[in-house]
Amino acid sequence: QVRLVESGGGLVQPGGSLSLSCAASGVVLSINGMGWYRQAPGKQRELVADITPDGRTNYADSVKGRFTISRDNVKNTVYLQMNILKPEDTAVYYCNMNGYSFSGKYDSWGQGTQVTVSS
């Protein structure tokens, strides 16, 4: 079983920055997609950004130019650097990874971390 552990998040003023990280633990044979999603109160979970094994990235229009996703394939970790944060970025952020372990295919989610942007 592949478990994802998130860290980072918290309370920040508008215009500020935060960084999130998410590390996979367990016997991981491969990690294909890595991504970050978020869910605000009363809204559906939405994709924030994702990254392929070779580093190609994809961002939601609402975060382009402000957020940066990156990955460390040795540490099995994905990061999200969030700059120029806005109140509308307030949400619970979840990481996601999929690939293969000795148990077969997996598609795992982190526990979620709260990001609050408020003055």
C-alpha positions as CSV (number, residue, x, y, z in Angstrom):
1,Q,0.0,0.0,0.0
2,V,1.3,3.4,-0.9
3,R,0.6,6.1,1.6
4,L,1.0,9.8,1.0
5,V,1.9,12.2,3.7
6,E,1.4,16.0,3.2
7,S,3.1,18.8,5.0
8,G,2.9,22.6,4.8
9,G,-0.2,24.7,4.5
10,G,-1.6,27.1,7.1
11,L,-2.8,30.7,7.4
12,V,-1.3,33.4,5.2
13,Q,-2.3,37.0,4.2
14,P,-3.3,37.8,0.7
15,G,-0.2,38.2,-1.5
16,G,1.8,35.9,0.6
17,S,3.4,32.5,-0.1
18,L,3.1,29.0,1.1
19,S,4.7,25.7,0.1
20,L,3.3,22.2,0.3
21,S,5.0,18.9,0.0
22,C,3.8,15.3,-0.3
23,A,5.9,12.2,0.2
24,A,5.0,8.7,-0.8
25,S,5.9,5.9,1.6
26,G,5.7,2.1,1.1
27,V,7.1,-0.1,-1.6
28,V,6.8,2.1,-4.7
29,L,7.9,0.5,-8.0
30,S,6.9,3.5,-10.1
31,I,5.1,6.8,-9.8
32,N,3.5,8.1,-13.0
33,G,1.3,11.1,-12.4
34,M,1.7,13.4,-9.4
35,G,-0.7,16.2,-8.8
36,W,-2.3,18.6,-6.4
37,Y,-6.1,19.1,-6.0
38,R,-8.1,21.4,-3.8
39,Q,-11.6,21.5,-2.4
40,A,-13.2,24.7,-1.1
41,P,-16.3,24.5,1.1
42,G,-19.4,23.8,-0.9
43,K,-17.4,23.2,-4.1
44,Q,-16.2,20.1,-5.9
45,R,-12.6,19.0,-5.8
46,E,-10.6,20.5,-8.6
47,L,-7.2,20.0,-10.2
48,V,-4.7,22.6,-9.3
49,A,-1.6,21.3,-11.1
50,D,0.0,18.0,-12.2
51,I,3.3,16.9,-13.4
52,T,4.5,13.9,-15.5
53,P,7.5,11.8,-14.7
54,D,9.6,13.7,-17.3
55,G,8.6,17.1,-15.8
56,R,5.8,18.3,-18.0
57,T,3.4,20.4,-16.1
58,N,-0.2,21.4,-16.3
59,Y,-2.0,24.1,-14.3
60,A,-5.5,25.3,-13.7
61,D,-6.0,28.7,-15.3
62,S,-6.7,30.3,-11.9
63,V,-3.2,29.5,-10.6
64,K,-1.1,29.9,-13.7
65,G,1.9,32.2,-13.1
66,R,1.4,32.0,-9.3
67,F,1.9,28.3,-8.4
68,T,4.7,26.0,-9.4
69,I,4.6,22.2,-9.1
70,S,7.8,20.2,-9.0
71,R,8.8,16.6,-8.2
72,D,11.7,14.7,-6.8
73,N,11.7,11.2,-8.3
74,V,14.4,10.0,-5.9
75,K,12.5,11.1,-2.8
76,N,9.1,10.2,-4.3
77,T,7.9,13.7,-3.4
78,V,5.8,16.3,-5.1
79,Y,5.9,20.0,-4.1
80,L,3.6,22.9,-4.7
81,Q,5.0,26.5,-4.3
82,M,2.2,28.9,-4.0
83,N,2.9,32.6,-4.5
84,I,0.7,35.8,-4.6
85,L,-2.0,33.9,-2.8
86,K,-5.6,35.1,-3.0
87,P,-8.6,34.6,-0.7
88,E,-10.1,32.4,-3.4
89,D,-7.2,30.0,-3.0
90,T,-8.5,29.0,0.4
91,A,-9.3,25.3,0.4
92,V,-8.1,21.9,1.6
93,Y,-5.3,20.8,-0.7
94,Y,-4.8,17.1,-1.5
95,C,-1.9,15.5,-3.3
96,N,-2.4,12.5,-5.6
97,M,0.0,9.9,-7.0
98,N,-0.6,6.9,-9.2
99,G,1.7,4.1,-10.4
100,Y,2.6,0.6,-9.5
101,S,3.7,-1.1,-6.3
102,F,4.4,-4.8,-5.5
103,S,0.7,-5.0,-4.7
104,G,-0.2,-3.8,-8.2
105,K,-1.6,-0.5,-9.5
106,Y,-2.3,2.2,-7.0
107,D,-4.0,5.6,-7.0
108,S,-3.4,7.3,-3.6
109,W,-4.5,10.5,-2.0
110,G,-2.9,12.5,0.8
111,Q,-4.8,13.3,4.0
112,G,-5.4,16.9,3.0
113,T,-3.9,20.1,4.4
114,Q,-5.8,23.4,5.0
115,V,-4.7,26.5,3.2
116,T,-6.4,29.7,4.4
117,V,-5.7,33.1,2.8
118,S,-7.1,35.9,4.9
119,S,-6.2,39.2,6.3
